[in-house]
PDB file of C-alpha atoms and ligand atoms in Angstrom:
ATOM      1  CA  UNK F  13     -42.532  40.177 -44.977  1.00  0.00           C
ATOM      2  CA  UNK F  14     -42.757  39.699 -41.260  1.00  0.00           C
ATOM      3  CA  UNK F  15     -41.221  36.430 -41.964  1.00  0.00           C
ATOM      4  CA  UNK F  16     -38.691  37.241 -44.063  1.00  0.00           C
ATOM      5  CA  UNK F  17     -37.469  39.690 -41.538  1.00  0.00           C
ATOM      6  CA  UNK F  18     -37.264  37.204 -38.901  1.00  0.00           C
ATOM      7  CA  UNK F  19     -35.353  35.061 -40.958  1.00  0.00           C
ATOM      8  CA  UNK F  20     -32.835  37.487 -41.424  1.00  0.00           C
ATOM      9  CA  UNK F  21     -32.821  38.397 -38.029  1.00  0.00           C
ATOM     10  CA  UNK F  22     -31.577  34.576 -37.403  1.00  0.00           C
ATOM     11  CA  UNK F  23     -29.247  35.027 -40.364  1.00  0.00           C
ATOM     12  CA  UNK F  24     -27.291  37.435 -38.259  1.00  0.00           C
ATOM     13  CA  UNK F  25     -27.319  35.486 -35.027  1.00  0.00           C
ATOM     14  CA  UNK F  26     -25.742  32.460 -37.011  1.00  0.00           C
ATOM     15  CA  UNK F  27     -22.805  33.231 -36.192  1.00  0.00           C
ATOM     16  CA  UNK F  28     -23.240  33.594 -32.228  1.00  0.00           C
ATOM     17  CA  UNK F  29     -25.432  30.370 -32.237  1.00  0.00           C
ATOM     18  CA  UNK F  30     -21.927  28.553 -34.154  1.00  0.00           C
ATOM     19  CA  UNK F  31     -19.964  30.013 -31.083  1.00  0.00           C
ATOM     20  CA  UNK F  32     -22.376  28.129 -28.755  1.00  0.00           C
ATOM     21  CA  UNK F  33     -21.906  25.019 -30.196  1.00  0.00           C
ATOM     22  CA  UNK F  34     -18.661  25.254 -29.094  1.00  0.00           C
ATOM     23  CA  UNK F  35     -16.983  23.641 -26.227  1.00  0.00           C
ATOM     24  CA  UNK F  36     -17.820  24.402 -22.611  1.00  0.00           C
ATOM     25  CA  UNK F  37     -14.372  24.150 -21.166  1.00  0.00           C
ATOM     26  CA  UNK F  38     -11.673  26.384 -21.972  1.00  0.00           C
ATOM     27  CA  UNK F  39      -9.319  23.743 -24.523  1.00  0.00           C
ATOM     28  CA  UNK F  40      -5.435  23.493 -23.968  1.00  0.00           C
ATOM     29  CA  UNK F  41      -2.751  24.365 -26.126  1.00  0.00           C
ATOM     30  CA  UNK F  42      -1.659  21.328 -27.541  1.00  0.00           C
ATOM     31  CA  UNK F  43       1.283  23.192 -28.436  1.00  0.00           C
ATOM     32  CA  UNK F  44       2.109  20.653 -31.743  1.00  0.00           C
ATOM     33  CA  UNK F  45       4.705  21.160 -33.973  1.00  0.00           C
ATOM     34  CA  UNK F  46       4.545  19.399 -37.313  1.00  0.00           C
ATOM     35  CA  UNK F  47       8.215  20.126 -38.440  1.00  0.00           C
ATOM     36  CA  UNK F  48       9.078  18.034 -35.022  1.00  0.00           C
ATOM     37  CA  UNK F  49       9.279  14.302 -37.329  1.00  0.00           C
ATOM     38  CA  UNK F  50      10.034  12.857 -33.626  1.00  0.00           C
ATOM     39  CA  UNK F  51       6.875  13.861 -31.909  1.00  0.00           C
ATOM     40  CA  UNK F  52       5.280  12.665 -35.239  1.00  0.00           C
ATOM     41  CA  UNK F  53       6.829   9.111 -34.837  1.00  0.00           C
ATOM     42  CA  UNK F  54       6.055   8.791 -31.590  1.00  0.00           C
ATOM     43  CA  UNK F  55       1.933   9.925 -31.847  1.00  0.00           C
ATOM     44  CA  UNK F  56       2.611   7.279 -34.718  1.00  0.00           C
ATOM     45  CA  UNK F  57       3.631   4.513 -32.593  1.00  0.00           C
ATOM     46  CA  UNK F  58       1.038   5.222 -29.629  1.00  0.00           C
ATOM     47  CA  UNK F  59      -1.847   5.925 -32.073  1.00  0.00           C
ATOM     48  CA  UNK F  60      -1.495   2.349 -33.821  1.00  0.00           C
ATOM     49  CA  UNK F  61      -1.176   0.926 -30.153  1.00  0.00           C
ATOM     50  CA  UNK F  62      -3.883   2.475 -28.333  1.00  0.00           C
ATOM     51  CA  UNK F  63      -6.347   3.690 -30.958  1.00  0.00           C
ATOM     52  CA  UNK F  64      -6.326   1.867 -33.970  1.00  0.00           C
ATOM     53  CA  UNK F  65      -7.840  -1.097 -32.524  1.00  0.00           C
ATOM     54  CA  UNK F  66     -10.943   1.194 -32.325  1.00  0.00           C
ATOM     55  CA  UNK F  67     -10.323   3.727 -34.996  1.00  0.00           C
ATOM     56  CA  UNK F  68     -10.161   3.732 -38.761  1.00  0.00           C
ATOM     57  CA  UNK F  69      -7.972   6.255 -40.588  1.00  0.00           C
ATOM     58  CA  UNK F  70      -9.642   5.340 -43.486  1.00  0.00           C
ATOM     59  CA  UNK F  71      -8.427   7.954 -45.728  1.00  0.00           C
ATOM     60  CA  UNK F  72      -4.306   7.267 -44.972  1.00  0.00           C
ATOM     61  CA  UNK F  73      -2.404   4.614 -46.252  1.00  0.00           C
ATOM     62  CA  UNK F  74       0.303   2.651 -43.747  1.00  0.00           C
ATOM     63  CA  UNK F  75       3.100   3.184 -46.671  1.00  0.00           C
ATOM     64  CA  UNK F  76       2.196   7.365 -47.012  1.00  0.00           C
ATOM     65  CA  UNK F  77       3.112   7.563 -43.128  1.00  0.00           C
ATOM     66  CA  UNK F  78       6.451   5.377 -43.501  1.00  0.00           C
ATOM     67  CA  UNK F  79       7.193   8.005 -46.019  1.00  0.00           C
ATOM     68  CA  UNK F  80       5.776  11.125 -44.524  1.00  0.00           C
ATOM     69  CA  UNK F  81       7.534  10.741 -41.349  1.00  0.00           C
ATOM     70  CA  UNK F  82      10.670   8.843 -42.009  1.00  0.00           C
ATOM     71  CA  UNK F  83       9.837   5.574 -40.803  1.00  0.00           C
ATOM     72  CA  UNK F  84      11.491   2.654 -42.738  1.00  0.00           C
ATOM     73  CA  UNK F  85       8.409   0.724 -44.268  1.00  0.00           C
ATOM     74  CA  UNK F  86       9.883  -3.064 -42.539  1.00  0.00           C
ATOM     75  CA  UNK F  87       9.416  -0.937 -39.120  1.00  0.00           C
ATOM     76  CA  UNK F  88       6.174   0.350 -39.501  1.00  0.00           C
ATOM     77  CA  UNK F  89       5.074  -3.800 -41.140  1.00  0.00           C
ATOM     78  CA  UNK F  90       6.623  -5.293 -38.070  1.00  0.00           C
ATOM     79  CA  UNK F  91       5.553  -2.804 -34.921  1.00  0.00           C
ATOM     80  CA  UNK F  92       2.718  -0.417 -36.354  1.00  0.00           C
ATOM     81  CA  UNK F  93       0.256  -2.667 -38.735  1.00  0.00           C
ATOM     82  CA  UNK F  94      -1.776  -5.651 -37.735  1.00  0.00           C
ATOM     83  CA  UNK F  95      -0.592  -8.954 -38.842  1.00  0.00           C
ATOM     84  CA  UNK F  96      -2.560  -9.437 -41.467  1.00  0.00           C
ATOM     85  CA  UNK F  97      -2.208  -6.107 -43.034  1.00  0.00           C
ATOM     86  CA  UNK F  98      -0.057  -4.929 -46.061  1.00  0.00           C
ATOM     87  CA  UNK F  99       1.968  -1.942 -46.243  1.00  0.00           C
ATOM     88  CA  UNK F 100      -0.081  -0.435 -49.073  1.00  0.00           C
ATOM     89  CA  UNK F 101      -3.349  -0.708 -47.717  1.00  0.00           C
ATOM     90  CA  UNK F 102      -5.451   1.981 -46.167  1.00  0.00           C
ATOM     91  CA  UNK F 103      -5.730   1.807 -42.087  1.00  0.00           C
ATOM     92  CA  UNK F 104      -9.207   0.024 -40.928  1.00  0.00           C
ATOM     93  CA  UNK F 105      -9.822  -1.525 -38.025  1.00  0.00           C
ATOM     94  CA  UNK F 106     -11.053  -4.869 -36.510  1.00  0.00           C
ATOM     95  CA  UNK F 107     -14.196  -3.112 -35.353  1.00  0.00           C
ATOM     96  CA  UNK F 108     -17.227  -3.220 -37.740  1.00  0.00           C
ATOM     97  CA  UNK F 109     -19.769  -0.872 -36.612  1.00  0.00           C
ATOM     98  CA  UNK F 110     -22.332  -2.866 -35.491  1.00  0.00           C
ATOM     99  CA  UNK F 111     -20.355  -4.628 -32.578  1.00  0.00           C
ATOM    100  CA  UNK F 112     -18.887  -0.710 -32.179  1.00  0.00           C
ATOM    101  CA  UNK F 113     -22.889   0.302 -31.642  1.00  0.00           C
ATOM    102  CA  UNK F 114     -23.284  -2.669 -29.765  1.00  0.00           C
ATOM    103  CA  UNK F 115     -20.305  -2.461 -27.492  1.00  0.00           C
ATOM    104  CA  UNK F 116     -20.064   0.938 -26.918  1.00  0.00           C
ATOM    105  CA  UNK F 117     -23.633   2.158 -27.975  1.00  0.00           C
ATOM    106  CA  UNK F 118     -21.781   4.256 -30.783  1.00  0.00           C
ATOM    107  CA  UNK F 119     -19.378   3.324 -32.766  1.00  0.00           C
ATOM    108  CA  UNK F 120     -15.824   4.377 -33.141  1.00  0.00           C
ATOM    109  CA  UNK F 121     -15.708   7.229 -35.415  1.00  0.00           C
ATOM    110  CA  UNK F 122     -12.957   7.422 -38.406  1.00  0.00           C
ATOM    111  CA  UNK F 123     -10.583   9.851 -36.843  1.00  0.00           C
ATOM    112  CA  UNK F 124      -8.812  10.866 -40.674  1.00  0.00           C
ATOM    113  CA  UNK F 125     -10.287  14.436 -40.848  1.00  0.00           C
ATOM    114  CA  UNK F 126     -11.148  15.062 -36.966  1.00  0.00           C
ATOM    115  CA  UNK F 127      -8.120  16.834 -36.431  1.00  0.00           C
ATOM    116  CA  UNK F 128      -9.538  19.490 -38.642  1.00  0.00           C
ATOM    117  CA  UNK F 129     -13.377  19.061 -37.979  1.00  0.00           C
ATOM    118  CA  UNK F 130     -13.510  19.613 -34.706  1.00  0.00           C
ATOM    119  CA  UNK F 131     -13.558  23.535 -33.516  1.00  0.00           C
ATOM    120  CA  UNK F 132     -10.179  23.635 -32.159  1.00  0.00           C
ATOM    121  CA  UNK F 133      -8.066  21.201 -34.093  1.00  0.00           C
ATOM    122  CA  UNK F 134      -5.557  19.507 -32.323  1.00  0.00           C
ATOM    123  CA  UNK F 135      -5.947  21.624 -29.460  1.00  0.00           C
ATOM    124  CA  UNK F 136      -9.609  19.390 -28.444  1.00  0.00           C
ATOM    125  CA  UNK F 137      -7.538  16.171 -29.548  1.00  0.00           C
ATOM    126  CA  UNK F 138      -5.095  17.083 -26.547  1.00  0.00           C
ATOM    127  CA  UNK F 139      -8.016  18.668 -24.356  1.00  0.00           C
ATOM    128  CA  UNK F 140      -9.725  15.526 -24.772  1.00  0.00           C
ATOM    129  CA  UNK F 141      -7.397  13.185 -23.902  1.00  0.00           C
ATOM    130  CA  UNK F 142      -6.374  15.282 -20.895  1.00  0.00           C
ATOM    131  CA  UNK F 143     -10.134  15.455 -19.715  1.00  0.00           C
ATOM    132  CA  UNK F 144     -11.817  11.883 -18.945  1.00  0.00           C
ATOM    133  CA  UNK F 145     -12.498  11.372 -15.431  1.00  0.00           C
ATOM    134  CA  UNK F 146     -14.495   8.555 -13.245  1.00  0.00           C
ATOM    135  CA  UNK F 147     -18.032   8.797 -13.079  1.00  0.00           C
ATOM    136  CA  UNK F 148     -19.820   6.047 -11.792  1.00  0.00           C
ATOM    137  CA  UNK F 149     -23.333   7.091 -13.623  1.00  0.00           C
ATOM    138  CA  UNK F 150     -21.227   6.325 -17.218  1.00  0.00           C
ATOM    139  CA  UNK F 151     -21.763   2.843 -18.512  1.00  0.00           C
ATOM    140  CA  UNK F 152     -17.933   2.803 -19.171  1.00  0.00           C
ATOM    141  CA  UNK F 153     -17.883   4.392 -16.048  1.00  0.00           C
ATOM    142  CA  UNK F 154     -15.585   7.605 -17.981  1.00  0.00           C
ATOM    143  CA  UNK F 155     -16.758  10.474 -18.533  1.00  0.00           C
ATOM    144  CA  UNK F 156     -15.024  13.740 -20.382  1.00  0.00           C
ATOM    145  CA  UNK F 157     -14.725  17.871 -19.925  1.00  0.00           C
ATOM    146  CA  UNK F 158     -14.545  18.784 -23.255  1.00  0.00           C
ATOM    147  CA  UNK F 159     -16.988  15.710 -24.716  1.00  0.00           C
ATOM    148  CA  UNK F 160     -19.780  15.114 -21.866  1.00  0.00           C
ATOM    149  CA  UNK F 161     -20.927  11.838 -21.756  1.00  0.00           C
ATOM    150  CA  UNK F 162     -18.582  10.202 -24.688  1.00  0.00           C
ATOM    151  CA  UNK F 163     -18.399   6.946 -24.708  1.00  0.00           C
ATOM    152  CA  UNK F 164     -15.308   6.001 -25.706  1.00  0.00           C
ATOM    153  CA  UNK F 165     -13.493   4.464 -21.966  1.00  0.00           C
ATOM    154  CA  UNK F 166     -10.514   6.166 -20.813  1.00  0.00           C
ATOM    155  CA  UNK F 167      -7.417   4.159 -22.728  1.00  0.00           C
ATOM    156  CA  UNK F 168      -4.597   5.634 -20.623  1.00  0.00           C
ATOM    157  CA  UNK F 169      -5.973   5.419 -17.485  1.00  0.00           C
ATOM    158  CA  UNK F 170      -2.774   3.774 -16.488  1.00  0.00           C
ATOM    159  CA  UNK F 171       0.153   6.190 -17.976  1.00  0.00           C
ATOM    160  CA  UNK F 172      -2.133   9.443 -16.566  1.00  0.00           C
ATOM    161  CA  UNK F 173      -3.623   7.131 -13.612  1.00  0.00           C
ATOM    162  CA  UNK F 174      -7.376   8.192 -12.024  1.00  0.00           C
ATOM    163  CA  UNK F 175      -8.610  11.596 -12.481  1.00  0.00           C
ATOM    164  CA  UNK F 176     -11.496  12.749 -10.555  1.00  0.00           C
ATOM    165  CA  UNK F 177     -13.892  15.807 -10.875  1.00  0.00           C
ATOM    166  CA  UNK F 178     -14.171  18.547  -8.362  1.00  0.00           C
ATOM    167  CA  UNK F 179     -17.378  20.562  -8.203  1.00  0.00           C
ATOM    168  CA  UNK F 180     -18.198  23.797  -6.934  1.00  0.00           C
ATOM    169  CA  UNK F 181     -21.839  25.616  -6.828  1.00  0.00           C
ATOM    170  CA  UNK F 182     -22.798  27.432  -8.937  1.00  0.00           C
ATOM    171  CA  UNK F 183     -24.784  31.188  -8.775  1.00  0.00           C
ATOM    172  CA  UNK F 184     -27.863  28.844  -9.898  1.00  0.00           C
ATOM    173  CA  UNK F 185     -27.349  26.234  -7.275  1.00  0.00           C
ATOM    174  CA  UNK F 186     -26.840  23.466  -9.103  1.00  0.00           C
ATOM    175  CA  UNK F 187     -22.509  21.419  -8.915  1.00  0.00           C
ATOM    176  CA  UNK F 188     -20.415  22.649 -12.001  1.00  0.00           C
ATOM    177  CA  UNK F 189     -17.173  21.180 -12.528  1.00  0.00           C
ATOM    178  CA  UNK F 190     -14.095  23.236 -11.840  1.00  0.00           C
ATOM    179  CA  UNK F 191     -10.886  21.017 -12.497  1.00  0.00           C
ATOM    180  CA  UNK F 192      -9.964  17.567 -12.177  1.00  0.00           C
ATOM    181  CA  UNK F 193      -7.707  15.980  -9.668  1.00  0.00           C
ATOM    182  CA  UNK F 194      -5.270  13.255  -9.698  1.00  0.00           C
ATOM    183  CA  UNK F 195      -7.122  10.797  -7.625  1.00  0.00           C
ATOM    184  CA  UNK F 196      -4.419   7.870  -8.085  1.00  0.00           C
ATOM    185  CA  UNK F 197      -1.223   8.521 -10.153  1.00  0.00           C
ATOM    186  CA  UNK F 198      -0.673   6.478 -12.981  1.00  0.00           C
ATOM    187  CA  UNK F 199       2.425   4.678 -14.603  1.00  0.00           C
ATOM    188  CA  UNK F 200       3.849   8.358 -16.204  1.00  0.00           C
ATOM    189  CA  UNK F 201       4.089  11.706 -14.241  1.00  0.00           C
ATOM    190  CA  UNK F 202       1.843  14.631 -15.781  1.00  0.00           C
ATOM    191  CA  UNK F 203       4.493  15.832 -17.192  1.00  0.00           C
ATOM    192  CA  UNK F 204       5.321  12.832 -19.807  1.00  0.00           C
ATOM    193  CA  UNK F 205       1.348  12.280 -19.830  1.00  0.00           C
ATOM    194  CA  UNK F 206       1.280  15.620 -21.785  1.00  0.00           C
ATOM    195  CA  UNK F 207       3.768  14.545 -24.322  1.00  0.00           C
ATOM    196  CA  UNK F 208       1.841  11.341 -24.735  1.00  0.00           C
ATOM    197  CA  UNK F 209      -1.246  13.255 -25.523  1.00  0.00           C
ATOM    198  CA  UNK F 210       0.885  16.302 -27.592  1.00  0.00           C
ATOM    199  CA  UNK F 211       2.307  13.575 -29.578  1.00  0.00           C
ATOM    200  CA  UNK F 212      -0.909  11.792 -30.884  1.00  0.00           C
ATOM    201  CA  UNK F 213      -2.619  15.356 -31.298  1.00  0.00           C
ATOM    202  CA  UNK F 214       0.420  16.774 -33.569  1.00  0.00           C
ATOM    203  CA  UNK F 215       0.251  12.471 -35.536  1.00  0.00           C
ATOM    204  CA  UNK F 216      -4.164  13.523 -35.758  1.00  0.00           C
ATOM    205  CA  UNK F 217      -3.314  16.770 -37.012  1.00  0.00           C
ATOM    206  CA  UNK F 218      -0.582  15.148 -39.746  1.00  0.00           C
ATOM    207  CA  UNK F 219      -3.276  12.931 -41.023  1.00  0.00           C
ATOM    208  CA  UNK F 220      -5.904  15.243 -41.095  1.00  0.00           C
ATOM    209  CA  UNK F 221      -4.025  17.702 -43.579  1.00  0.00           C
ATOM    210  CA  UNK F 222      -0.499  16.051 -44.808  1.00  0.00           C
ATOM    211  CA  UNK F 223       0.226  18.367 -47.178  1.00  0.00           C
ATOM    212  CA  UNK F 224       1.066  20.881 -44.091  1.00  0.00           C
ATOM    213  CA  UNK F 225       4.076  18.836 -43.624  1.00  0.00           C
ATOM    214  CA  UNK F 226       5.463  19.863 -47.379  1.00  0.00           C
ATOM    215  CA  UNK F 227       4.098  23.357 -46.836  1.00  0.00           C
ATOM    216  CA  UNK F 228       6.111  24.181 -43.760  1.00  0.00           C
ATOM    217  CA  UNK F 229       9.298  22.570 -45.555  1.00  0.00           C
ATOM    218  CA  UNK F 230       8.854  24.411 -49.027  1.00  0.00           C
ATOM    219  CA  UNK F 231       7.808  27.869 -46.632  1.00  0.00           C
ATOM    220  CA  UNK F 232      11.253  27.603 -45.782  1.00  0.00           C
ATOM    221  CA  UNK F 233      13.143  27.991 -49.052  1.00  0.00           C
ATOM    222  CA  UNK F 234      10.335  30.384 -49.552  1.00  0.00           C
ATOM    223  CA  UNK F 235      11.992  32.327 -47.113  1.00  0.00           C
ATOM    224  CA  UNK F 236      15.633  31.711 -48.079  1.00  0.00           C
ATOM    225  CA  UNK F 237      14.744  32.847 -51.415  1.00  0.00           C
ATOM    226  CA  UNK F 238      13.374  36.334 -50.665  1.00  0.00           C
ATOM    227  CA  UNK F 239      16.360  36.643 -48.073  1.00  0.00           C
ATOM    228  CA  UNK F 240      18.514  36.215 -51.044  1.00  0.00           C
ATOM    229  CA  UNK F 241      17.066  37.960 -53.620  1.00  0.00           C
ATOM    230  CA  UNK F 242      16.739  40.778 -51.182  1.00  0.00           C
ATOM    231  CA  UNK F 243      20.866  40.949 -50.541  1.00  0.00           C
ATOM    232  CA  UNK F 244      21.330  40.322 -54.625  1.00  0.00           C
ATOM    233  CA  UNK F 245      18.562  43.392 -55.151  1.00  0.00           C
ATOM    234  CA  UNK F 246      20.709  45.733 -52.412  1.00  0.00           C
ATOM    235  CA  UNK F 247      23.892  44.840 -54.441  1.00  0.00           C
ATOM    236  CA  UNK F 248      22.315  46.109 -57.748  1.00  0.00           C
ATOM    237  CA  UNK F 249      20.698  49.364 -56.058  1.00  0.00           C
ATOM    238  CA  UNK F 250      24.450  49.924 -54.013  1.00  0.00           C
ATOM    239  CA  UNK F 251      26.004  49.141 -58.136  1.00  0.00           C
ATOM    240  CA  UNK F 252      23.400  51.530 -59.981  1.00  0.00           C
ATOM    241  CA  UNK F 253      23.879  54.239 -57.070  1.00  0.00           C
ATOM    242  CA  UNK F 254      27.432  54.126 -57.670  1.00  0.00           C
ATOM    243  CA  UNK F 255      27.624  56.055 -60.973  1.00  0.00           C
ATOM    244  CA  UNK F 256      25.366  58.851 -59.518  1.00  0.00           C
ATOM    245  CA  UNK F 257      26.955  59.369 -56.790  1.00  0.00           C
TER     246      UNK F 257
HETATM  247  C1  HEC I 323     -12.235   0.704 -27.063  1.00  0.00           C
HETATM  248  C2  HEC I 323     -12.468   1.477 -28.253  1.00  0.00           C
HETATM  249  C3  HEC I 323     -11.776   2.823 -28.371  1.00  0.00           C
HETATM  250  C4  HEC I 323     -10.424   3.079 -28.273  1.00  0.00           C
HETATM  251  C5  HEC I 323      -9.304   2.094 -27.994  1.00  0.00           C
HETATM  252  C6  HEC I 323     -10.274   4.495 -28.538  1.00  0.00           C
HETATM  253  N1  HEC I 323     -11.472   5.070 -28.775  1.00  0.00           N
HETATM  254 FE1  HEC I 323     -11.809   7.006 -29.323  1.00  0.00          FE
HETATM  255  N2  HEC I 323     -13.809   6.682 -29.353  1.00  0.00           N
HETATM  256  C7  HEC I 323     -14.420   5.469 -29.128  1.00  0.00           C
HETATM  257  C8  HEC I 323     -15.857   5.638 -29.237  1.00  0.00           C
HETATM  258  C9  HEC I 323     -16.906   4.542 -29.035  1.00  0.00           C
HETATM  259  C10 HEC I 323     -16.095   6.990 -29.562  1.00  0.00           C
HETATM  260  C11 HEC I 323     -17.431   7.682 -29.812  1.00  0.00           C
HETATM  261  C12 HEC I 323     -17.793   8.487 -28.595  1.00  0.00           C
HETATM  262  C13 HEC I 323     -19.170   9.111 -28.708  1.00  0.00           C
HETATM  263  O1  HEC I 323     -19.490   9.640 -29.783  1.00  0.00           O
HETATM  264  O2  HEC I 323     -19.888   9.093 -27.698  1.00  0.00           O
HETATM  265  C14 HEC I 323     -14.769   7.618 -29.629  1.00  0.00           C
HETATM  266  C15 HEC I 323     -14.562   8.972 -29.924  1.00  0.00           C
HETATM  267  C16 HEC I 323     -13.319   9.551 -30.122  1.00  0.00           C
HETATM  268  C17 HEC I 323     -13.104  10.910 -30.566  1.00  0.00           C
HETATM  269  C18 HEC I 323     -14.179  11.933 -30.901  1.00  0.00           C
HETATM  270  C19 HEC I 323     -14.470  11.793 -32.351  1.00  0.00           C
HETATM  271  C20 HEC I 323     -15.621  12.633 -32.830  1.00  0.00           C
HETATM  272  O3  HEC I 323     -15.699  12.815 -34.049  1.00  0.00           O
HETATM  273  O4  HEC I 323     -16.434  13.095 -32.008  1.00  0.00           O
HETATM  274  C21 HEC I 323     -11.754  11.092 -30.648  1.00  0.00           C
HETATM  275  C22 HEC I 323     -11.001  12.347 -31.085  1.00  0.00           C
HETATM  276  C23 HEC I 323     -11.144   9.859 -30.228  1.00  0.00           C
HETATM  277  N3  HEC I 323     -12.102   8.941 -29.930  1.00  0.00           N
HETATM  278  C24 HEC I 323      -9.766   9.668 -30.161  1.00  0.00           C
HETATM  279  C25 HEC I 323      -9.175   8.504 -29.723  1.00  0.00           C
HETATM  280  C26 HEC I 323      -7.744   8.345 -29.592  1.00  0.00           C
HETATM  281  C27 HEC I 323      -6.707   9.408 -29.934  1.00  0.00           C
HETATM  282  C28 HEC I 323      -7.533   7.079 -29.122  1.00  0.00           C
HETATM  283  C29 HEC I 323      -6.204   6.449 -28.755  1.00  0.00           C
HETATM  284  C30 HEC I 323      -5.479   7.117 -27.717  1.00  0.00           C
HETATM  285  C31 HEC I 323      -8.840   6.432 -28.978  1.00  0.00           C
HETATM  286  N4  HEC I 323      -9.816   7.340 -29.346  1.00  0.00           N
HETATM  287  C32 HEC I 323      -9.027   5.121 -28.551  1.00  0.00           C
HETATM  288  C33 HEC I 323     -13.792   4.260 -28.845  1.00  0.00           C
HETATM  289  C34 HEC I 323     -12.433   4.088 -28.677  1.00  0.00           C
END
């Protein structure tokens, strides 16, 4: 009995012990917007450039996203897909994960659902990619607010430039980190930095769910309808009213 009741007793903590899993940092607003087919394009373009040498989408197919976000399928052969790639094929990568394990000490996950797995969505995409900084005790020498001691390196560290960590002590005396500072500016101001990392968020959160793209289309007409068929049941009601009057 005694036993059961403790087990129930951690049955309703559950939920607070989820919450802790959490991330530590606060996350950003990634502020996406999947009706936006030019931020899509773009997170297209930098994801196949700067990630996909790393990370499988193994779930998407290079053809789906020339159709999903308006790209002519010649385009997305000649600039987004590896040479030896076709059009119809799902996106791998060059990386098996043994050299992954071996070159990293993990290997690359596949990034087609993370949009929705992680707690947070796109918004810990963006935070992410916002948060590396230098930290000499990393083997990559990166580390990362939102995922300590990751060990993916710091792609961009040339559009954001060098962040470093600033530390302040804490009640219990050990350094926490507060914020990051620019320690050397890199190639784009913060500014276009945050589109850059906006636009691959809002392309992660596409291929995560792309049926959202369809849904916020159709919700539209949705819309349009009952707006309609509102004004058509007025007429009736001012027509019926009419011969009461
Ligand atoms: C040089 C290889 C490499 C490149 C390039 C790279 N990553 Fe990674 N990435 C990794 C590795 C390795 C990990 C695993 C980190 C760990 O678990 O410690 C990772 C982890 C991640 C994670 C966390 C996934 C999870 O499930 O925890 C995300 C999100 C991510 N990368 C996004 C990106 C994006 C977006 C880009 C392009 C801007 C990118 N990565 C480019 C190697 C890379």
């Amino acid at each position: 009995m005694t036993k059961l009741r403790l087990f129930a007793l951690l049955l309703a903590f559950a939920p607070a012990l989820g919450f802790a899993a959490g991330p530590a940092v606060k996350l950003e607003s990634a502020g996406t917007d999947l009706s936006d087919k030019a931020s899509l394009q773009r997170g297209a373009g930098l994801y196949m450039n700067y990630c996909a040498g790393c990370h499988a989408l193994s779930l998407h197919r290079y053809s789906r996203i020339a159709s999903d976000l308006d790209l002519p399928p010649e385009l997305v052969e000649q600039h987004l897909m590896p040479a030896q790639a076709r059009i119809g094929e799902n996106i791998h990568t060059g990386i098996n994960a043994g050299d992954g394990n071996a070159w990293f000490g993990k290997a690359p996950p596949d990034l087609s659902l993370t949009a929705r797995a992680k707690h947070g969505g796109s918004d810990w995409i963006y935070t992410y990619l916002k948060g590396f900084y230098i930290d000499e005790a990393r083997p990559m020498g990166w580390n990362n607010t939102v995922f300590p001691g990751a060990s993916m390196p710091n792609v961009f560290w040339e559009l954001q430039g060098i962040q470093r960590p600033v530390y302040d002590q804490g009640a219990d005396g050990q350094p926490h980190l507060v914020r990051l500072e620019l320690a050397s500016p890199g190639r784009l101001s913060p500014q276009e930095f945050d589109r850059v990392a906006r636009d691959i968020s809002a392309f992660l959160e596409y291929v995560a769910e792309p049926a959202a793209l369809k849904r916020e289309s159709i919700g539209v007409w949705v819309l349009l309808f009952l707006a309609f068929f509102t004004f058509i049941a007025y007429l009736l009601k001012l027509e019926f009213w009419r011969d009461v009057h």
